[in-house]
């Protein structure tokens, strides 16, 4: 196996309390001075890529991120985990990285171009979804654009000697096992929670990451190089109508007995 | 533009001001002096900036803005290192803390984890198997580990800031090649200085080292006391006197493998705090040490010991800050959660005043400590500041630990929470690596000299 690409996204840290930003109208969440980290599912994807690299000597893991200049920190984390090099498609500061400006179609289009640009890519591993938009679209869109075999919600990945991938998928009704045959196209697999537990970087790896190459290229230049249309990339395909905090939890009612509970449930039409 | 460069420049700048007759104490913040001198330099064209470093082709004023990062603003690597340490401490260490304290022992898997994650060879250069990190990073790791278990962080602190650094600074190439890879990968180290009759008065040590007739080895005899990490140690940095008639000028530092015949580690002390950290007597009974294992030069051990402890105490300051923050980590969520009389404890003004005071003091201790780290990294004399940082941080830790138990009320007094452990752990902060009285003396000496 030669090359694994792992697109990663910089999002609001999962432990942060997300607040709606009133200054952004009905649309945005507070991004200023909020701690940002790598999307947890992207971390799982990076971990899987590195495990596959360890099993297949000579494989190269490339971490890719599209976003503002702080994305280099996110890429650096991937390098510290064990990725070999990074590509940073840098967007202007006013372009929102969450889902308002950059959306899955744009990202998938860019990634398709980057896959072609990289050449000899065996596998693209992505997180199943990002925790800010929860779209879950980038992986499948990319597979479609590449005309490549895909498996989503991977809970286990095995690589065959013939270059095929056997993937156990998490579905609502249980686990489904499918095989992505070697096709000359990179396999596209999105990663789910149970796939692995991402390692935290060790001290030597954090220091080694400093020396690993990261290619930084502006969005405009990358779009030009890939022969895409900048407006087409930056025009959102869907519009966020409103973002609001969930209403505060209403107080519950205490009931005195099981009969009373059943009575109330019947009243509310929840039980026949 | 690197932070190190900025600080070196500002120091350089303050010094040249002094030379030109404008008074500027190097220990006072260099802001005013630096601002003046940048304009001064621009006008006079004097070479106050190091010519060996290139600086951006921007206006002086803009460069000035770029340099003024707060001391608590760390580099990208340092933040990653801190996060990784915090992560490991919370995931792997926290579940074991109470048991290790009760058992009075550090689990072998914790020690292995420390090595595996690179916490034991932090400043050792990569070519010797270490991570090649800077001093500030090592202190950040000590702080993060202390926030969860100060017993484990003291092991890491002594190993990195005392033994490893002493070997790096004064070891011959042969010694470094022999020991640094082991120190980075599998050998825990102890700093064997103190004895029953010599704690603060370290130079009154009685352990002797007698040269063999052919000069190829020394025979060590004596008994060290209060030696941390001794049960786990693979190597001891032992201070012994080769010629007691020379008094302290005979003190020599030896790297002694734990398996050497004649070296015995005694029973661990039963301590108030840091109970998982082994503190044992170490008996040296005709222990033969090859001359290749002498650190640096014979008779200079006393210098090495003073110098390394001067910087090691910055690490202790980080540990104490970690303890103080660890106490806040326990108390504050509780205060935000528990109510009495329909009010959250955190909202009572009396409580607000108390935790605000403690938080302020922790912040002050933090700034002192990390500022001192940067001074050391820039070869700016820091002995006074290191003493101040250790003195103050240990005082703040004690206060924070004590107060946090009060805030937690009855449950703070039980072993259900780790607050009572921090209370016991913090006390040694004012004792080891230089008692508070000694720190005060060190500071006083320098202050009065400044005014003479």
GROMACS .gro file of C-alpha atoms in nm, chain A:
model
  272
    1UNK     CA    1   0.000   0.000   0.000
    2UNK     CA    2   0.143   0.335  -0.096
    3UNK     CA    3  -0.064   0.632   0.012
    4UNK     CA    4  -0.345   0.707   0.254
    5UNK     CA    5  -0.507   1.049   0.254
    6UNK     CA    6  -0.682   1.169   0.567
    7UNK     CA    7  -0.883   1.489   0.539
    8UNK     CA    8  -0.922   1.643   0.885
    9UNK     CA    9  -1.140   1.924   1.011
   10UNK     CA   10  -1.075   2.184   1.275
   11UNK     CA   11  -1.391   2.228   1.482
   12UNK     CA   12  -1.500   2.362   1.820
   13UNK     CA   13  -1.356   2.131   2.083
   14UNK     CA   14  -1.612   1.867   2.178
   15UNK     CA   15  -1.594   1.956   2.548
   16UNK     CA   16  -1.669   2.324   2.489
   17UNK     CA   17  -2.012   2.467   2.555
   18UNK     CA   18  -2.137   2.601   2.222
   19UNK     CA   19  -2.317   2.932   2.229
   20UNK     CA   20  -2.510   3.111   1.961
   21UNK     CA   21  -2.338   3.431   1.855
   22UNK     CA   22  -2.605   3.701   1.849
   23UNK     CA   23  -2.387   3.929   1.637
   24UNK     CA   24  -2.402   3.677   1.354
   25UNK     CA   25  -2.777   3.715   1.323
   26UNK     CA   26  -2.970   3.392   1.335
   27UNK     CA   27  -2.689   3.201   1.170
   28UNK     CA   28  -2.373   3.154   1.363
   29UNK     CA   29  -2.224   3.013   1.677
   30UNK     CA   30  -1.963   3.188   1.888
   31UNK     CA   31  -1.622   3.109   1.741
   32UNK     CA   32  -1.410   3.381   1.893
   33UNK     CA   33  -1.176   3.273   2.174
   34UNK     CA   34  -1.333   2.929   2.171
   35UNK     CA   35  -1.102   2.629   2.199
   36UNK     CA   36  -1.077   2.445   1.867
   37UNK     CA   37  -0.955   2.090   1.813
   38UNK     CA   38  -0.947   1.817   1.554
   39UNK     CA   39  -1.290   1.667   1.491
   40UNK     CA   40  -1.306   1.349   1.704
   41UNK     CA   41  -1.408   1.131   1.408
   42UNK     CA   42  -1.118   1.274   1.209
   43UNK     CA   43  -0.888   1.172   1.496
   44UNK     CA   44  -1.022   0.820   1.464
   45UNK     CA   45  -0.952   0.834   1.090
   46UNK     CA   46  -0.593   0.951   1.151
   47UNK     CA   47  -0.542   0.674   1.405
   48UNK     CA   48  -0.671   0.413   1.161
   49UNK     CA   49  -0.446   0.545   0.887
   50UNK     CA   50  -0.144   0.520   1.114
   51UNK     CA   51  -0.235   0.168   1.224
   52UNK     CA   52  -0.265   0.067   0.857
   53UNK     CA   53   0.068   0.233   0.787
   54UNK     CA   54   0.228   0.038   1.070
   55UNK     CA   55   0.091  -0.284   0.922
   56UNK     CA   56   0.195  -0.192   0.567
   57UNK     CA   57   0.553  -0.070   0.577
   58UNK     CA   58   0.631   0.202   0.328
   59UNK     CA   59   0.282   0.350   0.326
   60UNK     CA   60   0.259   0.726   0.350
   61UNK     CA   61  -0.010   0.905   0.545
   62UNK     CA   62  -0.101   1.255   0.428
   63UNK     CA   63  -0.318   1.478   0.647
   64UNK     CA   64  -0.518   1.743   0.464
   65UNK     CA   65  -0.713   2.034   0.605
   66UNK     CA   66  -0.906   2.319   0.449
   67UNK     CA   67  -0.943   2.625   0.668
   68UNK     CA   68  -0.780   2.930   0.823
   69UNK     CA   69  -0.415   2.948   0.918
   70UNK     CA   70  -0.476   2.791   1.258
   71UNK     CA   71  -0.543   2.465   1.076
   72UNK     CA   72  -0.169   2.411   1.083
   73UNK     CA   73  -0.211   2.327   1.453
   74UNK     CA   74  -0.465   2.061   1.361
   75UNK     CA   75  -0.235   1.922   1.093
   76UNK     CA   76   0.052   1.929   1.339
   77UNK     CA   77  -0.150   1.712   1.578
   78UNK     CA   78  -0.200   1.458   1.300
   79UNK     CA   79   0.174   1.467   1.229
   80UNK     CA   80   0.247   1.413   1.597
   81UNK     CA   81   0.020   1.110   1.593
   82UNK     CA   82   0.229   0.969   1.309
   83UNK     CA   83   0.117   1.115   0.976
   84UNK     CA   84   0.407   1.177   0.738
   85UNK     CA   85   0.317   1.508   0.582
   86UNK     CA   86   0.040   1.764   0.561
   87UNK     CA   87  -0.139   1.975   0.306
   88UNK     CA   88  -0.307   2.292   0.425
   89UNK     CA   89  -0.546   2.465   0.191
   90UNK     CA   90  -0.556   2.802   0.356
   91UNK     CA   91  -0.873   3.008   0.348
   92UNK     CA   92  -0.902   3.378   0.419
   93UNK     CA   93  -0.981   3.467   0.783
   94UNK     CA   94  -1.336   3.577   0.706
   95UNK     CA   95  -1.429   3.242   0.553
   96UNK     CA   96  -1.602   3.041   0.822
   97UNK     CA   97  -1.470   2.692   0.859
   98UNK     CA   98  -1.782   2.544   1.011
   99UNK     CA   99  -2.072   2.485   0.775
  100UNK     CA  100  -2.179   2.833   0.681
  101UNK     CA  101  -1.918   2.910   0.416
  102UNK     CA  102  -1.733   2.587   0.347
  103UNK     CA  103  -1.973   2.303   0.289
  104UNK     CA  104  -1.933   1.936   0.204
  105UNK     CA  105  -1.973   1.981  -0.172
  106UNK     CA  106  -1.689   2.236  -0.182
  107UNK     CA  107  -1.466   2.021   0.035
  108UNK     CA  108  -1.542   1.706  -0.162
  109UNK     CA  109  -1.465   1.888  -0.488
  110UNK     CA  110  -1.132   2.009  -0.351
  111UNK     CA  111  -1.049   1.666  -0.214
  112UNK     CA  112  -1.127   1.502  -0.545
  113UNK     CA  113  -0.882   1.736  -0.711
  114UNK     CA  114  -0.621   1.668  -0.442
  115UNK     CA  115  -0.661   1.291  -0.479
  116UNK     CA  116  -0.591   1.325  -0.851
  117UNK     CA  117  -0.305   1.564  -0.780
  118UNK     CA  118  -0.146   1.322  -0.533
  119UNK     CA  119  -0.168   1.022  -0.761
  120UNK     CA  120  -0.143   0.656  -0.650
  121UNK     CA  121  -0.374   0.703  -0.352
  122UNK     CA  122  -0.493   0.368  -0.216
  123UNK     CA  123  -0.732   0.490   0.049
  124UNK     CA  124  -0.905   0.804   0.170
  125UNK     CA  125  -1.010   0.781   0.534
  126UNK     CA  126  -1.248   1.042   0.672
  127UNK     CA  127  -1.446   1.088   0.989
  128UNK     CA  128  -1.809   0.987   0.938
  129UNK     CA  129  -1.925   1.342   1.014
  130UNK     CA  130  -1.803   1.658   1.179
  131UNK     CA  131  -1.938   1.758   1.516
  132UNK     CA  132  -2.026   2.109   1.406
  133UNK     CA  133  -2.234   2.049   1.097
  134UNK     CA  134  -2.312   1.680   1.149
  135UNK     CA  135  -2.365   1.662   0.770
  136UNK     CA  136  -2.190   1.331   0.710
  137UNK     CA  137  -2.177   1.414   0.338
  138UNK     CA  138  -1.815   1.479   0.251
  139UNK     CA  139  -1.710   1.113   0.235
  140UNK     CA  140  -1.999   0.989   0.017
  141UNK     CA  141  -1.979   1.298  -0.209
  142UNK     CA  142  -1.607   1.242  -0.256
  143UNK     CA  143  -1.664   0.878  -0.343
  144UNK     CA  144  -1.925   0.981  -0.595
  145UNK     CA  145  -1.701   1.242  -0.756
  146UNK     CA  146  -1.416   0.990  -0.775
  147UNK     CA  147  -1.645   0.713  -0.891
  148UNK     CA  148  -1.481   0.513  -0.616
  149UNK     CA  149  -1.602   0.232  -0.389
  150UNK     CA  150  -1.709   0.356  -0.045
  151UNK     CA  151  -1.802   0.229   0.297
  152UNK     CA  152  -1.940   0.455   0.567
  153UNK     CA  153  -1.960   0.420   0.947
  154UNK     CA  154  -1.668   0.178   0.961
  155UNK     CA  155  -1.625  -0.004   1.292
  156UNK     CA  156  -1.355  -0.234   1.159
  157UNK     CA  157  -1.131  -0.225   0.853
  158UNK     CA  158  -0.920  -0.509   0.717
  159UNK     CA  159  -0.701  -0.480   0.415
  160UNK     CA  160  -0.666  -0.778   0.184
  161UNK     CA  161  -0.343  -0.865   0.005
  162UNK     CA  162  -0.519  -0.795  -0.324
  163UNK     CA  163  -0.576  -0.436  -0.218
  164UNK     CA  164  -0.941  -0.489  -0.124
  165UNK     CA  165  -1.088  -0.359   0.201
  166UNK     CA  166  -1.334  -0.555   0.414
  167UNK     CA  167  -1.533  -0.314   0.627
  168UNK     CA  168  -1.775  -0.377   0.911
  169UNK     CA  169  -2.031  -0.102   0.904
  170UNK     CA  170  -2.242   0.024   1.192
  171UNK     CA  171  -2.606   0.051   1.094
  172UNK     CA  172  -2.919   0.115   1.298
  173UNK     CA  173  -3.014  -0.249   1.270
  174UNK     CA  174  -2.676  -0.403   1.340
  175UNK     CA  175  -2.338  -0.457   1.178
  176UNK     CA  176  -2.303  -0.505   0.805
  177UNK     CA  177  -1.986  -0.639   0.649
  178UNK     CA  178  -1.901  -0.534   0.295
  179UNK     CA  179  -1.598  -0.574   0.076
  180UNK     CA  180  -1.458  -0.295  -0.136
  181UNK     CA  181  -1.282  -0.461  -0.426
  182UNK     CA  182  -0.957  -0.324  -0.560
  183UNK     CA  183  -1.068  -0.108  -0.849
  184UNK     CA  184  -0.780   0.113  -0.947
  185UNK     CA  185  -0.958   0.390  -0.760
  186UNK     CA  186  -0.885   0.480  -0.399
  187UNK     CA  187  -1.132   0.328  -0.153
  188UNK     CA  188  -1.325   0.590   0.044
  189UNK     CA  189  -1.408   0.488   0.399
  190UNK     CA  190  -1.566   0.702   0.673
  191UNK     CA  191  -1.489   0.612   1.033
  192UNK     CA  192  -1.724   0.559   1.321
  193UNK     CA  193  -1.669   0.571   1.694
  194UNK     CA  194  -1.591   0.207   1.765
  195UNK     CA  195  -1.321   0.178   1.501
  196UNK     CA  196  -1.033   0.255   1.737
  197UNK     CA  197  -0.913   0.470   2.026
  198UNK     CA  198  -0.690   0.746   1.895
  199UNK     CA  199  -0.346   0.763   2.051
  200UNK     CA  200  -0.234   1.082   2.213
  201UNK     CA  201   0.100   1.197   2.079
  202UNK     CA  202   0.412   1.109   2.275
  203UNK     CA  203   0.677   1.370   2.352
  204UNK     CA  204   0.927   1.247   2.090
  205UNK     CA  205   0.655   1.240   1.823
  206UNK     CA  206   0.542   1.593   1.902
  207UNK     CA  207   0.899   1.712   1.856
  208UNK     CA  208   0.948   1.505   1.538
  209UNK     CA  209   0.631   1.655   1.393
  210UNK     CA  210   0.805   1.991   1.372
  211UNK     CA  211   1.031   1.860   1.097
  212UNK     CA  212   0.761   1.698   0.887
  213UNK     CA  213   0.670   1.892   0.573
  214UNK     CA  214   0.343   2.078   0.547
  215UNK     CA  215   0.249   2.226   0.212
  216UNK     CA  216   0.047   2.543   0.253
  217UNK     CA  217  -0.145   2.664  -0.049
  218UNK     CA  218  -0.416   2.927  -0.055
  219UNK     CA  219  -0.768   2.821  -0.148
  220UNK     CA  220  -0.755   3.049  -0.449
  221UNK     CA  221  -0.432   2.893  -0.575
  222UNK     CA  222  -0.551   2.539  -0.514
  223UNK     CA  223  -0.878   2.606  -0.692
  224UNK     CA  224  -0.688   2.749  -0.986
  225UNK     CA  225  -0.445   2.458  -0.993
  226UNK     CA  226  -0.727   2.205  -0.986
  227UNK     CA  227  -0.918   2.389  -1.257
  228UNK     CA  228  -1.221   2.449  -1.040
  229UNK     CA  229  -1.434   2.760  -1.018
  230UNK     CA  230  -1.375   2.964  -0.702
  231UNK     CA  231  -1.730   3.100  -0.689
  232UNK     CA  232  -1.871   2.753  -0.740
  233UNK     CA  233  -1.658   2.630  -0.449
  234UNK     CA  234  -1.740   2.917  -0.214
  235UNK     CA  235  -2.112   2.944  -0.289
  236UNK     CA  236  -2.295   2.743  -0.026
  237UNK     CA  237  -2.522   2.474  -0.161
  238UNK     CA  238  -2.746   2.495   0.140
  239UNK     CA  239  -2.834   2.793   0.349
  240UNK     CA  240  -2.841   2.791   0.724
  241UNK     CA  241  -3.177   2.940   0.813
  242UNK     CA  242  -3.143   2.960   1.186
  243UNK     CA  243  -2.925   2.844   1.471
  244UNK     CA  244  -3.069   2.847   1.818
  245UNK     CA  245  -2.996   2.705   2.157
  246UNK     CA  246  -3.227   2.423   2.260
  247UNK     CA  247  -3.503   2.542   2.491
  248UNK     CA  248  -3.420   2.491   2.858
  249UNK     CA  249  -3.544   2.161   2.996
  250UNK     CA  250  -3.886   2.194   3.143
  251UNK     CA  251  -3.943   2.074   3.493
  252UNK     CA  252  -4.085   1.724   3.521
  253UNK     CA  253  -4.384   1.616   3.729
  254UNK     CA  254  -4.356   1.391   4.029
  255UNK     CA  255  -4.624   1.124   4.052
  256UNK     CA  256  -4.721   0.934   4.361
  257UNK     CA  257  -4.782   0.584   4.231
  258UNK     CA  258  -4.754   0.354   3.929
  259UNK     CA  259  -5.128   0.391   3.866
  260UNK     CA  260  -5.092   0.767   3.861
  261UNK     CA  261  -4.799   0.731   3.618
  262UNK     CA  262  -5.004   0.511   3.387
  263UNK     CA  263  -5.292   0.756   3.414
  264UNK     CA  264  -5.072   1.045   3.308
  265UNK     CA  265  -4.922   0.846   3.020
  266UNK     CA  266  -5.269   0.760   2.895
  267UNK     CA  267  -5.374   1.123   2.926
  268UNK     CA  268  -5.087   1.231   2.706
  269UNK     CA  269  -5.178   0.966   2.452
  270UNK     CA  270  -4.843   0.795   2.496
  271UNK     CA  271  -4.994   0.467   2.604
  272UNK     CA  272  -5.310   0.306   2.475
   0.00000   0.00000   0.00000
